[in-house]
Amino acid sequence: MYGVVALFDEKTEKMIRDIWSELRESSISFYADEVIDRKPHITLASYNQLNLSKFTEQMDKLYENELEINITLNSIGSFLNTGIFYYSPIVTKDLIEFHENFHAQFKQFNDNPKSMYLPGSWVPHCTLANRLTPEKLSEAYNYCLDRNDPIVGKIQEIGVIELVNKNNAPIVYSKSLNAKTRK
């Protein structure tokens, strides 16, 4: 299985990693430790199978001049009955266009028509914790509600992760976006 992810600037990544660490130190969640080299991200797409060389060749062309995206993570939430807890960004025109353009360009690779990452189904989010009991979900919510201001940053890179197994999902490709941001 593969995922296409939007990756943050260094400062934003550090802020999210700090929250992961604090949730771990509070024994609320060990999400950050469950996968080797996990990076904070927003998932844009998922695939069961992928011709990686053909896919990344197209990504190199598409993202040659793509601009960074300003992002503000200002909401916390959870998907019902999942124990997943996340930050959600303000859904800007730039973010929606970035996502929709990706799917328009790579529709021939879509092998999961019921994917939750397709336009019309996508809820952009950055996971902070998962598999939480209702009690731990409440603790995570209260922790983040009391502690955090919105995180303002940028999406600076797009990558492909390969889910090798439940503890290993390395980034197998990445492409930096143009350092000029959209207006």
mmCIF file of C-alpha atoms in Angstrom:
data_model
loop_
_atom_site.group_PDB
_atom_site.id
_atom_site.type_symbol
_atom_site.label_atom_id
_atom_site.label_comp_id
_atom_site.label_asym_id
_atom_site.label_seq_id
_atom_site.Cartn_x
_atom_site.Cartn_y
_atom_site.Cartn_z
ATOM 1 C CA MET A 1 0.000 0.000 0.000
ATOM 2 C CA TYR A 2 1.143 3.549 -0.752
ATOM 3 C CA GLY A 3 0.172 7.018 0.409
ATOM 4 C CA VAL A 4 0.819 10.442 -1.033
ATOM 5 C CA VAL A 5 1.486 12.964 1.708
ATOM 6 C CA ALA A 6 1.916 16.707 2.068
ATOM 7 C CA LEU A 7 4.896 17.434 4.331
ATOM 8 C CA PHE A 8 5.413 20.521 6.447
ATOM 9 C CA ASP A 9 8.183 23.042 6.895
ATOM 10 C CA GLU A 10 10.739 22.296 9.627
ATOM 11 C CA LYS A 11 9.178 24.599 12.256
ATOM 12 C CA THR A 12 5.662 23.175 11.794
ATOM 13 C CA GLU A 13 7.007 19.618 11.844
ATOM 14 C CA LYS A 14 8.835 20.315 15.105
ATOM 15 C CA MET A 15 5.709 21.756 16.734
ATOM 16 C CA ILE A 16 3.730 18.629 15.868
ATOM 17 C CA ARG A 17 6.566 16.341 16.984
ATOM 18 C CA ASP A 18 6.609 18.207 20.306
ATOM 19 C CA ILE A 19 2.911 17.463 20.759
ATOM 20 C CA TRP A 20 3.521 13.797 19.908
ATOM 21 C CA SER A 21 6.261 13.743 22.574
ATOM 22 C CA GLU A 22 4.078 15.423 25.176
ATOM 23 C CA LEU A 23 1.209 13.004 24.489
ATOM 24 C CA ARG A 24 3.688 10.133 24.913
ATOM 25 C CA GLU A 25 5.142 11.583 28.132
ATOM 26 C CA SER A 26 1.600 11.966 29.483
ATOM 27 C CA SER A 27 0.905 8.297 28.566
ATOM 28 C CA ILE A 28 -1.981 9.393 26.366
ATOM 29 C CA SER A 29 -0.643 8.129 23.025
ATOM 30 C CA PHE A 30 2.409 6.398 21.601
ATOM 31 C CA TYR A 31 1.434 7.144 18.002
ATOM 32 C CA ALA A 32 4.782 8.695 17.078
ATOM 33 C CA ASP A 33 6.655 5.571 18.162
ATOM 34 C CA GLU A 34 4.518 3.057 16.266
ATOM 35 C CA VAL A 35 6.125 3.623 12.863
ATOM 36 C CA ILE A 36 9.845 4.004 12.179
ATOM 37 C CA ASP A 37 10.716 7.562 11.090
ATOM 38 C CA ARG A 38 7.088 8.771 11.074
ATOM 39 C CA LYS A 39 6.807 12.371 9.871
ATOM 40 C CA PRO A 40 3.899 14.728 10.477
ATOM 41 C CA HIS A 41 1.849 14.998 7.295
ATOM 42 C CA ILE A 42 -1.532 15.403 5.652
ATOM 43 C CA THR A 43 -2.441 12.433 3.469
ATOM 44 C CA LEU A 44 -3.624 13.376 -0.013
ATOM 45 C CA ALA A 45 -4.191 9.929 -1.566
ATOM 46 C CA SER A 46 -3.804 6.200 -1.006
ATOM 47 C CA TYR A 47 -3.212 3.309 -3.375
ATOM 48 C CA ASN A 48 -3.270 -0.450 -2.951
ATOM 49 C CA GLN A 49 -0.730 -0.954 -5.748
ATOM 50 C CA LEU A 50 1.471 1.516 -7.583
ATOM 51 C CA ASN A 51 3.940 1.551 -10.450
ATOM 52 C CA LEU A 52 6.293 3.708 -8.413
ATOM 53 C CA SER A 53 8.721 4.668 -11.197
ATOM 54 C CA LYS A 54 5.952 5.798 -13.562
ATOM 55 C CA PHE A 55 4.115 7.572 -10.732
ATOM 56 C CA THR A 56 7.150 9.475 -9.442
ATOM 57 C CA GLU A 57 8.200 10.423 -12.975
ATOM 58 C CA GLN A 58 4.818 12.117 -13.391
ATOM 59 C CA MET A 59 5.148 13.728 -9.955
ATOM 60 C CA ASP A 60 8.536 15.205 -10.900
ATOM 61 C CA LYS A 61 6.921 16.886 -13.908
ATOM 62 C CA LEU A 62 3.758 18.046 -12.146
ATOM 63 C CA TYR A 63 5.511 19.532 -9.125
ATOM 64 C CA GLU A 64 8.456 21.104 -10.944
ATOM 65 C CA ASN A 65 7.054 24.604 -10.379
ATOM 66 C CA GLU A 66 4.355 23.998 -7.765
ATOM 67 C CA LEU A 67 4.306 26.617 -5.026
ATOM 68 C CA GLU A 68 4.355 26.037 -1.286
ATOM 69 C CA ILE A 69 1.003 26.319 0.481
ATOM 70 C CA ASN A 70 0.407 28.363 3.603
ATOM 71 C CA ILE A 71 -1.468 26.338 6.187
ATOM 72 C CA THR A 72 -3.039 26.981 9.564
ATOM 73 C CA LEU A 73 -3.849 24.012 11.776
ATOM 74 C CA ASN A 74 -6.520 25.495 13.994
ATOM 75 C CA SER A 75 -9.002 22.726 14.816
ATOM 76 C CA ILE A 76 -8.803 19.463 16.689
ATOM 77 C CA GLY A 77 -11.086 16.545 16.022
ATOM 78 C CA SER A 78 -11.666 12.841 15.784
ATOM 79 C CA PHE A 79 -13.156 10.456 13.270
ATOM 80 C CA LEU A 80 -16.133 8.699 14.844
ATOM 81 C CA ASN A 81 -15.513 5.237 16.275
ATOM 82 C CA THR A 82 -11.834 5.166 15.279
ATOM 83 C CA GLY A 83 -9.865 6.568 18.208
ATOM 84 C CA ILE A 84 -8.037 8.813 15.734
ATOM 85 C CA PHE A 85 -7.318 12.302 17.030
ATOM 86 C CA TYR A 86 -6.046 15.029 14.725
ATOM 87 C CA TYR A 87 -5.340 18.648 13.883
ATOM 88 C CA SER A 88 -7.339 19.944 10.967
ATOM 89 C CA PRO A 89 -6.237 22.854 8.773
ATOM 90 C CA ILE A 90 -8.327 25.719 7.568
ATOM 91 C CA VAL A 91 -9.596 24.427 4.227
ATOM 92 C CA THR A 92 -8.396 27.145 1.888
ATOM 93 C CA LYS A 93 -8.909 27.441 -1.850
ATOM 94 C CA ASP A 94 -5.181 26.720 -2.344
ATOM 95 C CA LEU A 95 -5.353 23.513 -0.296
ATOM 96 C CA ILE A 96 -8.464 22.262 -2.099
ATOM 97 C CA GLU A 97 -6.996 23.092 -5.520
ATOM 98 C CA PHE A 98 -3.716 21.367 -4.611
ATOM 99 C CA HIS A 99 -5.636 18.227 -3.625
ATOM 100 C CA GLU A 100 -8.045 18.268 -6.576
ATOM 101 C CA ASN A 101 -5.264 18.962 -9.113
ATOM 102 C CA PHE A 102 -3.307 16.039 -7.730
ATOM 103 C CA HIS A 103 -6.245 13.667 -8.182
ATOM 104 C CA ALA A 104 -7.044 15.002 -11.664
ATOM 105 C CA GLN A 105 -3.439 14.389 -12.785
ATOM 106 C CA PHE A 106 -3.145 10.917 -11.223
ATOM 107 C CA LYS A 107 -6.639 9.483 -11.755
ATOM 108 C CA GLN A 108 -5.276 6.613 -13.872
ATOM 109 C CA PHE A 109 -3.550 5.272 -10.736
ATOM 110 C CA ASN A 110 -6.718 5.258 -8.602
ATOM 111 C CA ASP A 111 -7.276 1.628 -7.617
ATOM 112 C CA ASN A 112 -9.599 2.339 -4.678
ATOM 113 C CA PRO A 113 -12.783 4.182 -5.721
ATOM 114 C CA LYS A 114 -13.949 4.217 -2.081
ATOM 115 C CA SER A 115 -10.812 5.878 -0.712
ATOM 116 C CA MET A 116 -11.444 8.468 1.994
ATOM 117 C CA TYR A 117 -8.803 10.662 0.331
ATOM 118 C CA LEU A 118 -10.665 11.313 -2.921
ATOM 119 C CA PRO A 119 -12.143 14.750 -3.661
ATOM 120 C CA GLY A 120 -15.565 14.934 -2.095
ATOM 121 C CA SER A 121 -14.593 12.477 0.669
ATOM 122 C CA TRP A 122 -11.348 13.999 1.923
ATOM 123 C CA VAL A 123 -11.096 15.457 5.406
ATOM 124 C CA PRO A 124 -7.632 17.044 5.515
ATOM 125 C CA HIS A 125 -5.955 16.294 8.830
ATOM 126 C CA CYS A 126 -2.649 15.662 10.575
ATOM 127 C CA THR A 127 -2.930 12.723 12.972
ATOM 128 C CA LEU A 128 -1.779 13.362 16.532
ATOM 129 C CA ALA A 129 -2.850 10.011 18.021
ATOM 130 C CA ASN A 130 -4.711 6.872 17.044
ATOM 131 C CA ARG A 131 -6.364 3.814 18.542
ATOM 132 C CA LEU A 132 -7.373 5.855 21.592
ATOM 133 C CA THR A 133 -9.959 4.617 24.053
ATOM 134 C CA PRO A 134 -12.788 7.076 24.731
ATOM 135 C CA GLU A 135 -11.033 8.050 27.970
ATOM 136 C CA LYS A 136 -7.669 8.663 26.268
ATOM 137 C CA LEU A 137 -9.418 10.527 23.457
ATOM 138 C CA SER A 138 -10.925 12.849 26.049
ATOM 139 C CA GLU A 139 -7.490 13.322 27.665
ATOM 140 C CA ALA A 140 -5.892 14.124 24.295
ATOM 141 C CA TYR A 141 -8.658 16.567 23.463
ATOM 142 C CA ASN A 142 -8.368 18.357 26.800
ATOM 143 C CA TYR A 143 -4.581 18.400 26.588
ATOM 144 C CA CYS A 144 -4.563 20.029 23.142
ATOM 145 C CA LEU A 145 -7.447 22.341 23.918
ATOM 146 C CA ASP A 146 -5.656 23.702 26.979
ATOM 147 C CA ARG A 147 -2.154 23.827 25.528
ATOM 148 C CA ASN A 148 -2.098 24.856 21.938
ATOM 149 C CA ASP A 149 -2.543 27.886 19.780
ATOM 150 C CA PRO A 150 -3.100 27.413 16.050
ATOM 151 C CA ILE A 151 -0.033 26.202 14.189
ATOM 152 C CA VAL A 152 0.787 28.420 11.233
ATOM 153 C CA GLY A 153 3.186 26.992 8.689
ATOM 154 C CA LYS A 154 3.645 25.730 5.164
ATOM 155 C CA ILE A 155 3.335 22.605 3.094
ATOM 156 C CA GLN A 156 6.825 22.517 1.565
ATOM 157 C CA GLU A 157 7.089 19.044 0.116
ATOM 158 C CA ILE A 158 5.032 16.227 -1.344
ATOM 159 C CA GLY A 159 6.043 12.627 -0.795
ATOM 160 C CA VAL A 160 5.116 9.010 -1.337
ATOM 161 C CA ILE A 161 5.179 6.587 1.577
ATOM 162 C CA GLU A 162 5.148 2.824 1.216
ATOM 163 C CA LEU A 163 3.418 0.828 3.923
ATOM 164 C CA VAL A 164 5.886 -2.052 4.236
ATOM 165 C CA ASN A 165 4.228 -3.304 7.432
ATOM 166 C CA LYS A 166 2.371 -1.763 10.380
ATOM 167 C CA ASN A 167 5.640 -0.442 11.882
ATOM 168 C CA ASN A 168 7.449 0.622 8.745
ATOM 169 C CA ALA A 169 6.194 3.193 6.226
ATOM 170 C CA PRO A 170 9.234 4.966 4.769
ATOM 171 C CA ILE A 171 9.107 7.922 2.439
ATOM 172 C CA VAL A 172 10.208 6.410 -0.873
ATOM 173 C CA TYR A 173 9.980 9.621 -2.901
ATOM 174 C CA SER A 174 9.723 13.317 -2.147
ATOM 175 C CA LYS A 175 9.698 16.532 -4.099
ATOM 176 C CA SER A 176 10.213 19.991 -2.609
ATOM 177 C CA LEU A 177 7.750 22.651 -3.626
ATOM 178 C CA ASN A 178 8.848 26.057 -4.884
ATOM 179 C CA ALA A 179 9.804 28.301 -1.942
ATOM 180 C CA LYS A 180 7.591 31.113 -3.196
ATOM 181 C CA THR A 181 4.197 30.822 -1.584
ATOM 182 C CA ARG A 182 0.839 31.563 -3.098
ATOM 183 C CA LYS A 183 -0.712 34.938 -2.431
#
